[in-house]
Coordinates of C-alpha atoms and ligand atoms in Angstrom, one line a residue:
M1 CA 31.8 15.9 15.4
T2 CA 31.9 12.1 15.7
E3 CA 29.3 10.2 13.8
H4 CA 28.4 6.9 15.4
C5 CA 25.6 5.2 17.3
G6 CA 26.4 7.1 20.4
V7 CA 25.7 6.1 24.0
S8 CA 26.8 8.1 27.0
P9 CA 29.0 6.4 29.6
I10 CA 27.1 5.6 32.8
K11 CA 28.6 8.1 35.3
R12 CA 28.5 7.1 38.9
P13 CA 30.1 8.9 41.9
A14 CA 33.8 8.0 42.1
S15 CA 33.4 7.2 45.8
E16 CA 31.6 4.0 45.0
Y17 CA 34.9 2.5 43.8
T18 CA 38.3 2.3 45.4
S19 CA 40.4 3.0 42.3
A20 CA 38.2 5.8 41.1
T21 CA 40.6 8.6 40.5
S22 CA 43.4 9.3 38.1
E23 CA 45.5 12.2 36.8
R24 CA 43.0 12.8 34.0
G25 CA 39.8 12.4 35.9
D26 CA 37.3 9.8 37.1
V27 CA 36.8 6.3 36.0
V28 CA 34.7 6.0 32.8
R29 CA 32.0 3.3 33.2
Y30 CA 30.0 1.4 30.7
H31 CA 27.4 -1.3 30.9
L32 CA 27.3 -3.9 28.1
E33 CA 24.7 -6.5 27.7
A34 CA 24.9 -9.2 25.0
A35 CA 21.5 -10.6 23.9
E36 CA 19.7 -12.0 20.9
I37 CA 18.3 -9.2 18.7
E38 CA 16.5 -8.5 15.5
W39 CA 19.3 -6.9 13.5
E40 CA 18.1 -4.5 10.8
I41 CA 20.8 -4.9 8.1
A42 CA 18.9 -2.7 5.6
P43 CA 15.6 -0.8 5.8
G44 CA 12.9 -3.3 6.5
R45 CA 15.3 -6.2 6.3
T46 CA 16.1 -7.9 9.6
V47 CA 18.1 -11.0 10.6
R48 CA 18.0 -12.8 13.9
G49 CA 21.5 -12.0 15.4
Y50 CA 23.3 -11.2 18.6
G51 CA 24.0 -7.6 19.7
F52 CA 25.6 -5.6 22.5
N53 CA 23.0 -3.3 24.1
G54 CA 20.5 -4.2 21.4
Q55 CA 22.6 -3.0 18.4
V56 CA 25.2 -4.0 15.8
P57 CA 27.9 -2.9 16.1
G58 CA 27.8 -2.6 19.9
P59 CA 28.1 1.0 21.3
V60 CA 31.4 2.8 20.5
L61 CA 33.2 2.8 23.8
E62 CA 35.0 6.1 24.3
A63 CA 38.0 6.1 26.5
N64 CA 40.8 8.5 27.4
Q65 CA 44.4 7.5 27.4
G66 CA 45.5 6.8 31.0
V67 CA 42.0 7.1 32.5
P68 CA 40.6 3.9 34.0
L69 CA 37.7 2.1 32.3
E70 CA 35.1 -0.1 34.0
I71 CA 32.9 -2.2 31.8
E72 CA 30.2 -4.2 33.6
F73 CA 29.2 -6.9 31.2
T74 CA 26.1 -9.0 31.5
N75 CA 25.5 -12.1 29.4
R76 CA 21.9 -12.5 28.3
L77 CA 22.8 -14.9 25.5
P78 CA 21.7 -18.6 25.5
E79 CA 25.4 -19.6 25.6
P80 CA 28.6 -18.6 27.5
T81 CA 30.8 -15.9 26.2
V82 CA 33.8 -13.7 27.2
I83 CA 34.9 -10.3 25.8
H84 CA 38.4 -9.7 24.4
W85 CA 39.7 -6.1 24.2
H86 CA 41.5 -6.3 20.9
G87 CA 44.8 -4.4 20.8
L88 CA 44.7 -3.0 24.3
R89 CA 47.9 -3.5 26.4
I90 CA 46.1 -4.3 29.6
P91 CA 46.8 -6.8 32.4
A92 CA 46.5 -10.5 31.4
A93 CA 43.6 -11.1 33.7
M94 CA 41.5 -8.6 31.8
D95 CA 42.4 -9.9 28.3
G96 CA 39.0 -11.7 28.1
T97 CA 40.0 -15.1 26.9
E98 CA 39.2 -18.6 28.1
V99 CA 42.8 -19.0 29.3
V100 CA 42.5 -16.1 31.8
Q101 CA 38.9 -16.3 33.0
R102 CA 36.0 -18.6 33.3
P103 CA 33.6 -17.8 30.5
V104 CA 30.7 -15.6 31.6
Q105 CA 27.7 -17.9 31.8
P106 CA 24.1 -17.0 30.7
G107 CA 22.7 -14.6 33.3
E108 CA 26.1 -13.8 34.8
T109 CA 27.8 -10.4 35.1
F110 CA 31.6 -9.8 35.0
T111 CA 33.3 -6.4 35.4
Y112 CA 36.4 -5.6 33.3
R113 CA 38.6 -3.0 34.8
F114 CA 41.7 -1.6 33.1
T115 CA 43.4 1.6 32.1
P116 CA 44.1 2.0 28.4
P117 CA 47.8 3.0 28.0
D118 CA 47.7 3.9 24.3
S119 CA 45.5 6.1 22.2
G120 CA 44.1 4.5 19.0
T121 CA 41.4 2.6 17.4
F122 CA 40.6 -0.7 19.0
W123 CA 37.7 -3.1 19.2
Y124 CA 36.0 -5.6 21.4
H125 CA 34.5 -9.0 20.5
P126 CA 33.8 -12.4 22.1
H127 CA 36.6 -14.9 22.5
F128 CA 34.3 -17.9 22.8
N129 CA 32.5 -19.6 19.9
E130 CA 33.7 -16.7 17.8
T131 CA 32.8 -18.2 14.4
E132 CA 29.2 -18.0 15.5
Q133 CA 29.1 -15.0 17.9
L134 CA 31.0 -12.5 15.7
E135 CA 29.1 -13.6 12.6
K136 CA 25.9 -12.9 14.5
G137 CA 27.0 -9.4 15.3
L138 CA 28.9 -9.3 18.6
Y139 CA 31.6 -6.7 18.0
G140 CA 32.1 -2.9 18.6
A141 CA 34.8 -0.2 18.4
L142 CA 36.7 1.1 21.4
I143 CA 38.4 4.5 20.8
V144 CA 41.1 5.7 23.1
R145 CA 41.8 9.4 22.8
A146 CA 45.0 11.2 23.7
A147 CA 45.0 14.5 25.6
D148 CA 46.4 16.2 22.5
E149 CA 44.3 14.2 20.0
L150 CA 44.7 15.1 16.3
T151 CA 41.3 16.5 15.3
L152 CA 40.4 17.2 11.7
D153 CA 37.1 18.6 10.3
G154 CA 35.2 15.6 11.4
E155 CA 35.5 11.9 12.4
K156 CA 33.9 8.7 11.3
I157 CA 34.2 5.3 13.1
L158 CA 33.5 2.6 10.5
V159 CA 33.3 -1.1 11.4
F160 CA 33.3 -3.2 8.2
D161 CA 31.8 -6.7 8.2
D162 CA 30.4 -9.2 5.8
L163 CA 27.5 -11.4 6.5
R164 CA 26.3 -14.6 4.7
V165 CA 22.6 -14.4 4.4
D166 CA 20.6 -17.5 3.1
K167 CA 17.6 -17.8 0.8
K168 CA 15.3 -17.2 3.7
G169 CA 17.0 -14.0 4.5
Q170 CA 18.5 -15.2 7.7
I171 CA 22.2 -15.7 8.8
A172 CA 23.3 -18.8 6.9
K173 CA 24.3 -21.9 8.8
F174 CA 28.0 -22.6 8.9
G175 CA 29.2 -24.1 5.6
G176 CA 31.1 -27.1 7.0
L177 CA 34.6 -28.2 5.8
K178 CA 34.7 -25.5 3.0
D179 CA 34.2 -22.7 5.5
R180 CA 36.5 -24.4 8.0
H181 CA 39.2 -24.3 5.3
N182 CA 38.5 -20.9 3.6
G183 CA 37.0 -19.0 6.4
R184 CA 33.4 -17.7 6.1
E185 CA 32.9 -14.8 3.7
G186 CA 29.6 -13.2 3.3
N187 CA 27.3 -12.0 0.5
V188 CA 26.1 -8.9 2.3
R189 CA 28.7 -6.2 3.0
L190 CA 28.1 -4.0 6.0
I191 CA 29.5 -0.7 7.4
N192 CA 28.4 -0.2 11.0
G193 CA 25.9 -3.1 10.7
R194 CA 24.1 -1.7 7.6
S195 CA 24.3 -3.0 4.1
E196 CA 26.1 -0.6 1.7
P197 CA 25.2 2.7 3.5
E198 CA 25.7 6.2 2.1
L199 CA 28.2 8.3 4.0
T200 CA 28.5 12.0 3.5
I201 CA 31.4 14.4 3.7
A202 CA 31.3 18.1 2.9
A203 CA 33.3 19.2 -0.2
G204 CA 36.5 20.9 0.9
Q205 CA 36.8 19.1 4.3
I206 CA 39.2 16.5 5.6
E207 CA 37.9 13.9 8.0
R208 CA 39.6 11.3 10.3
W209 CA 38.2 7.9 9.5
R210 CA 38.8 5.1 12.0
I211 CA 38.2 1.7 10.3
V212 CA 37.9 -1.7 11.8
N213 CA 37.6 -4.9 9.8
A214 CA 35.4 -7.1 11.9
S215 CA 34.9 -9.8 9.2
S216 CA 35.4 -13.4 10.1
A217 CA 37.8 -14.0 7.1
R218 CA 37.5 -11.3 4.5
Y219 CA 40.5 -9.2 3.5
V220 CA 39.2 -5.8 2.6
R221 CA 41.4 -4.1 0.0
L222 CA 39.9 -0.7 0.5
S223 CA 39.5 1.9 -2.2
L224 CA 37.5 5.2 -2.0
G225 CA 36.5 5.7 -5.6
G226 CA 40.1 5.3 -6.7
L227 CA 41.0 8.7 -5.2
P228 CA 44.0 9.2 -3.0
F229 CA 43.7 9.3 0.8
R230 CA 46.3 9.4 3.6
I231 CA 47.0 6.6 6.0
I232 CA 47.7 8.2 9.4
G233 CA 47.4 5.3 11.8
T234 CA 47.3 1.5 12.1
D235 CA 46.6 -1.0 15.0
G236 CA 48.7 0.8 17.6
G237 CA 47.7 4.4 16.9
L238 CA 49.3 7.0 14.7
I239 CA 52.2 6.2 12.4
E240 CA 55.2 8.5 12.1
A241 CA 54.2 10.4 8.9
P242 CA 51.1 10.3 6.7
V243 CA 51.3 7.9 3.7
T244 CA 49.4 8.9 0.5
T245 CA 47.9 6.0 -1.3
E246 CA 44.8 4.9 -3.3
E247 CA 44.2 1.6 -1.6
V248 CA 45.0 -0.2 1.7
L249 CA 44.7 -3.8 2.6
L250 CA 42.9 -4.7 5.9
P251 CA 43.2 -8.4 6.8
A252 CA 40.5 -9.7 9.1
A253 CA 40.7 -7.9 12.5
D254 CA 43.0 -5.1 11.2
R255 CA 42.5 -1.4 11.8
V256 CA 43.6 1.7 9.9
E257 CA 43.1 5.4 10.4
L258 CA 42.8 7.6 7.3
A259 CA 42.7 11.3 6.5
V260 CA 39.9 11.4 3.9
G261 CA 39.3 14.3 1.6
P262 CA 39.1 17.1 0.5
F263 CA 36.7 16.2 -2.3
E264 CA 36.1 18.9 -4.8
K265 CA 32.6 18.6 -6.2
D266 CA 29.4 18.8 -4.3
G267 CA 27.0 16.0 -5.4
D268 CA 29.7 13.5 -6.5
V269 CA 29.1 9.9 -5.4
L270 CA 32.1 7.6 -4.9
N271 CA 32.1 3.9 -4.2
I272 CA 33.7 2.5 -1.0
E273 CA 35.0 -0.6 -2.6
D274 CA 36.8 -3.8 -1.7
L275 CA 39.1 -4.5 -4.7
P276 CA 40.0 -8.0 -5.8
Y277 CA 42.4 -9.8 -3.5
N278 CA 43.4 -13.4 -3.9
R279 CA 44.1 -14.9 -0.5
L280 CA 44.0 -18.3 -2.2
A281 CA 40.6 -19.2 -0.7
G282 CA 38.3 -18.3 -3.6
K283 CA 38.9 -15.1 -5.6
K284 CA 36.3 -12.3 -5.5
G285 CA 35.8 -9.4 -7.8
V286 CA 35.2 -5.7 -6.9
E287 CA 32.6 -5.5 -4.2
R288 CA 30.9 -2.5 -2.8
F289 CA 30.7 -1.8 1.0
G290 CA 29.0 1.6 0.6
T291 CA 29.1 5.0 -1.0
I292 CA 30.3 8.5 -0.2
R293 CA 28.1 11.4 -1.2
V294 CA 30.0 14.7 -1.4
A295 CA 27.8 17.3 0.4
P296 CA 27.8 21.1 0.0
R297 CA 31.1 22.8 0.6
K298 CA 32.1 23.8 4.1
P299 CA 35.2 25.7 5.3
S300 CA 38.1 23.5 6.5
T301 CA 40.4 24.1 9.5
A302 CA 41.9 20.6 9.3
R303 CA 45.7 20.3 9.1
V304 CA 47.4 16.9 8.8
P305 CA 50.9 17.4 10.3
E306 CA 53.9 16.1 8.3
R307 CA 55.1 14.5 11.4
L308 CA 52.5 12.6 13.4
R309 CA 54.6 10.8 16.0
E310 CA 58.0 9.3 16.7
I311 CA 58.2 5.5 17.1
A312 CA 61.5 4.4 18.6
P313 CA 62.7 1.3 16.8
L314 CA 62.8 -1.8 19.0
V315 CA 65.7 -3.3 16.9
T316 CA 68.5 -1.5 15.2
G317 CA 70.8 -3.6 13.1
D318 CA 70.8 -7.3 13.3
A319 CA 69.0 -9.0 16.2
P320 CA 69.0 -12.8 16.7
V321 CA 65.7 -14.5 16.1
S322 CA 64.5 -15.7 19.5
R323 CA 61.6 -17.9 18.2
T324 CA 60.1 -19.3 15.1
V325 CA 56.3 -19.7 14.9
T326 CA 55.2 -21.8 12.0
L327 CA 51.6 -21.6 10.8
G328 CA 50.7 -24.9 9.2
F329 CA 48.1 -27.1 7.7
K330 CA 47.7 -30.9 8.5
M331 CA 45.5 -33.7 7.3
S332 CA 43.5 -35.4 10.0
L333 CA 41.6 -38.7 10.0
R334 CA 39.1 -37.4 12.5
R335 CA 38.5 -33.9 11.3
G336 CA 39.6 -33.9 7.6
F337 CA 42.3 -31.3 8.3
D338 CA 43.6 -29.0 11.0
F339 CA 45.2 -25.6 11.1
V340 CA 48.2 -25.8 13.4
V341 CA 51.0 -23.8 15.1
N342 CA 54.4 -25.6 15.2
D343 CA 52.6 -28.8 14.1
E344 CA 50.1 -28.7 16.9
R345 CA 46.5 -27.7 17.3
H346 CA 46.0 -25.2 20.2
H347 CA 49.8 -25.1 20.7
H348 CA 51.2 -24.5 24.2
D349 CA 54.3 -22.3 23.4
Q350 CA 57.3 -21.7 25.6
P351 CA 57.2 -18.8 28.2
V352 CA 58.6 -15.4 27.5
K353 CA 60.4 -13.4 30.1
V354 CA 59.5 -9.8 31.1
G355 CA 62.2 -7.4 29.8
E356 CA 63.6 -9.8 27.2
L357 CA 63.3 -8.5 23.6
Q358 CA 61.4 -10.9 21.4
V359 CA 62.3 -11.3 17.7
W360 CA 60.0 -13.8 16.1
D361 CA 59.9 -15.3 12.6
V362 CA 56.3 -16.0 11.8
V363 CA 56.5 -18.5 9.0
N364 CA 53.5 -19.4 6.9
A365 CA 54.0 -23.0 5.7
T366 CA 50.6 -23.0 3.9
M367 CA 49.3 -21.9 0.5
M368 CA 46.9 -19.2 1.8
D369 CA 47.2 -15.9 3.7
H370 CA 46.9 -15.8 7.5
P371 CA 46.5 -12.7 9.6
F372 CA 48.6 -13.2 12.7
H373 CA 47.3 -11.6 15.9
L374 CA 49.3 -11.2 19.1
H375 CA 47.2 -10.4 22.2
G376 CA 48.1 -7.6 24.6
F377 CA 51.4 -6.4 23.0
F378 CA 52.2 -4.3 20.0
F379 CA 54.9 -5.5 17.7
Q380 CA 57.0 -3.8 15.0
V381 CA 57.4 -5.5 11.7
L382 CA 61.1 -5.8 10.8
E383 CA 60.8 -7.7 7.5
V384 CA 58.2 -9.3 5.2
N385 CA 59.9 -11.9 3.1
G386 CA 63.2 -10.4 3.9
K387 CA 62.1 -6.8 2.9
K388 CA 61.9 -3.9 5.4
P389 CA 58.4 -2.4 5.4
A390 CA 58.0 1.1 3.9
W391 CA 57.2 2.7 7.2
R392 CA 57.4 2.0 11.0
S393 CA 54.2 1.2 12.9
L394 CA 52.9 -0.5 16.0
E395 CA 50.7 -3.6 15.1
D396 CA 48.8 -6.4 16.6
V397 CA 47.6 -7.9 13.3
I398 CA 49.9 -8.6 10.3
N399 CA 49.2 -10.6 7.2
V400 CA 51.6 -13.5 6.7
P401 CA 51.7 -14.2 2.9
P402 CA 51.5 -17.8 1.6
K403 CA 54.9 -19.6 2.0
G404 CA 56.2 -16.3 3.4
T405 CA 57.9 -15.1 6.6
V406 CA 57.2 -12.0 8.7
R407 CA 59.8 -11.0 11.2
I408 CA 58.4 -9.1 14.2
A409 CA 59.9 -7.6 17.3
W410 CA 58.1 -7.0 20.5
Y411 CA 58.9 -6.2 24.1
P412 CA 57.2 -8.0 27.0
D413 CA 56.7 -5.2 29.6
D414 CA 55.8 -6.2 33.1
R415 CA 52.4 -7.8 32.6
P416 CA 52.9 -11.4 33.5
G417 CA 50.2 -14.0 32.9
M418 CA 48.8 -16.1 30.1
W419 CA 48.6 -14.6 26.6
M420 CA 47.9 -15.9 23.2
Y421 CA 48.5 -15.5 19.5
H422 CA 46.5 -16.9 16.6
C423 CA 45.3 -16.6 13.1
H424 CA 42.4 -14.1 13.0
I425 CA 40.5 -15.9 10.3
L426 CA 38.1 -17.1 13.0
E427 CA 37.6 -20.5 11.4
H428 CA 41.3 -21.2 11.4
H429 CA 41.7 -20.1 15.0
A430 CA 38.9 -22.5 15.8
A431 CA 40.5 -25.3 13.8
G432 CA 43.7 -25.0 15.9
M433 CA 45.9 -22.2 14.5
M434 CA 46.5 -20.6 17.9
A435 CA 48.9 -20.9 20.8
H436 CA 48.9 -19.7 24.4
F437 CA 52.1 -18.9 26.3
E438 CA 53.0 -17.4 29.6
V439 CA 54.8 -14.1 30.2
V440 CA 56.9 -14.7 33.4
R441 CA 58.9 -12.4 35.6
Ligands
LIG501 CU1 44.5 -18.5 9.0

């Protein structure tokens, strides 16, 4: 059973559309509407925010690998917006950024059409005035399921966020240069739009938890009561083998899939915590996102396989670095400072050719962490500061440590058009730490 704020896809006869059939069935259709809402962050406590279909997070969009999706989007906000499908390897024209489409104006409707090629945990969010629109609540999870999906005793889809609430109990105004520098972190921690909720899991059972960090800037160093859990997936779906750990770091925009449990004792309460992490933008202590209450024991049929998937390495041995991307910081007379890529705000990078393997060194020339996000393509991490990662995975977000270098490899398959990469601390992206580039045939 999946626990989330469920909505059913709007089913219409396939004959209304030309591309309405596929090997695995009809097109799945959704309607999304962005509008101002009263967002209840805790019982009896509301803030004026933005929501999709009247809720935060927006509805979980359920999709099947290889089955076309159509999302008819209507903008009822008082400002333009555009929706980015974070992590999905879809055509450039559907990527939902201002470089591939005219923003959807108030009152307008735009229909996104694409076929998700990969199973995994993805999310959707605006790619216009993000520092305001995401903070106000515009985000949601998009789950793509494989035909032979790994199912455990249960599933939870958990979108983490932090919100800064002011003395009047409303979403705080943007904090100027300090927020522009550090990224906005909040004083209220949310799971699925609610402040510190209690989740339940039956003793003896193992659940699949799909987690998205939708925070503007916060790095969540996740702990579940200090007890071990297994990482089974990351941005681009399952990893090759489960990894047992007691904590996992989720930079802003990152995703992780966990096998959680079994817990032994009915009635136990564990904290879902964000452990201290110093990303050199103000240190925080241990902060609670929610709790887990262990419910009465239930039988378990879950089995987490020792092998989850094979991921073919993109690079074996030494491969020449084809590009260096430098994330930097620069003083500015007009704006105080800028965040830049290769010395430039909103950098226009060189094109990339379809079929030509890319090996990029992403260099962090600054004194703080930056989560690097590539649109539309997964990459494999070859090295972090010269060291091979402990396991192979497909990623679209990776933390680049201060004064550090992350070497990634990715393969531009035949999806020409304009793409982008940027820091996913939304304030840094807005301050210029982004680039667009063309994939050409
Ligand atoms: Cu950054």
